[in-house]
Amino acid sequence: MSPSDEPILTATGLHKTYRASRSLGSRARVSAVDGVDLTLAAGETLGVVGESGCGKSTLARLLVGLERPDRGEVRFAGRGLGRARGAEARALRRRVQMVFQDPLTSLNPRLPVLDLVAEPLDVHRLARGAARRDRVAELLELVGLAPEMMNRYPHEFSGGQRQRIGIARALATEPSVIVCDEPVSALDVSVQAQVVNLLAGLQRELGIALVFIAHDLAVVRHVSHRVAVMYLGRLAEVGDVSTVYDAPAHPYTRALLSAVPIRHPRERDPDREVLGGDPPSPVTPPAGCRFHTRCPLAREVCGAETPVLRELGDGRVAACHFAETALSRA
């Protein structure tokens, strides 16, 4: 199914901060997500990439309603997830589900697969008795597992099989959107492709939209229609995956792509960007552009004025004062 132009999920001005550890001071706050705007079309896969600690997982939890934003709003099919109450809230939550990073910790080890996969059915009162068991069998077959496995426990499965169980659980309520938070990072490389291909196949078959959060840039390019690049809680660049990968408009995107391992030293790019230093502390982020302390294009304006996401005329936006210069170097 090709993605629709109509957004099914919209995030507007999302902000989320947390209290830092006491060692950093009683009033210290960590800005995990700082003013993020995103849209997701029906049937689309939006990849989200960035270094560890950039706010990807917090964004995932905000999108599915596991966390409430300090400011901003998430809307599904035009209706606000945070404002809904009662039956409306339950109906909306059915439509946006999540697959977690580590299936070993996201599956209750005390429950058999039958009860793990059926938990959303129980919460939303969608099936009981024989219908409940039949639905679980159907979901297991959908993700490539035998229905006879429903009486086993999580420890009896491999990592890839456990993630398939997590995907089956996410599909139980027939969602329109699934947010996948690093769904393959805890798996062996040999199993990752199987899970990625499973998600792609389910999307084609069921027409679901995916938010695919990962640090593996090659996987994101393979599965995504568009990609959003995050740095220190903010979006650096958003656009069609081929456009962003082939000609990055933000210096951070270029550096991130340059860091992808190569197969042979002879393939090394002489123009490869190598970043110096570590990312700044999210407790005390730099003024202006948060990337300017590591950016090869930084000028005085970068430390004084915060760049906004702006259209570049090629179907993407970038938050860089010198995006045109970055494009000329791509």
Coordinates of C-alpha atoms in Angstrom, one line a residue, residues 37-39 44 46 221 225-229 235-254 257 308-320 322-330:
D37 CA 6.6 18.7 14.9
L38 CA 5.9 15.5 12.9
T39 CA 3.3 14.1 10.6
E44 CA 3.7 5.4 5.5
L46 CA 8.7 7.4 9.0
R221 CA 16.8 3.5 4.6
H225 CA 9.5 6.4 3.0
R226 CA 10.7 9.5 5.0
V227 CA 13.3 10.0 7.7
A228 CA 13.5 12.4 10.6
V229 CA 16.9 13.2 12.1
L235 CA 14.7 17.8 14.7
A236 CA 17.6 18.6 12.4
E237 CA 16.1 17.5 9.1
V238 CA 13.0 15.7 7.8
G239 CA 12.4 14.5 4.2
D240 CA 12.1 11.7 1.7
V241 CA 14.6 9.0 2.7
S242 CA 16.4 9.0 -0.7
T243 CA 16.7 12.8 -0.7
V244 CA 18.1 13.0 2.8
Y245 CA 20.5 10.1 2.4
D246 CA 21.8 11.1 -1.0
A247 CA 22.2 14.9 -0.3
P248 CA 21.9 15.8 3.4
A249 CA 21.0 19.4 4.0
H250 CA 22.0 19.5 7.7
P251 CA 25.7 19.1 8.7
Y252 CA 24.7 16.7 11.5
T253 CA 22.9 14.4 9.0
R254 CA 26.0 14.4 6.8
L257 CA 25.8 9.2 7.4
V308 CA 13.9 26.8 12.6
L309 CA 12.8 24.0 10.3
R310 CA 12.4 25.6 6.9
E311 CA 11.4 24.3 3.5
L312 CA 14.2 23.8 1.1
G313 CA 12.1 23.3 -2.1
D314 CA 12.8 19.6 -2.5
G315 CA 10.2 18.1 -0.2
R316 CA 12.1 18.4 3.0
V317 CA 12.8 20.8 5.9
A318 CA 16.1 21.4 7.8
A319 CA 16.9 23.5 10.8
C320 CA 20.2 25.0 9.7
F322 CA 23.5 27.3 6.2
A323 CA 21.5 24.4 4.7
E324 CA 22.2 25.6 1.2
T325 CA 26.0 25.5 1.9
A326 CA 25.6 21.9 3.3
L327 CA 23.7 20.9 0.1
S328 CA 26.5 22.3 -2.1
R329 CA 29.0 20.0 -0.3
A330 CA 26.8 16.9 -0.6

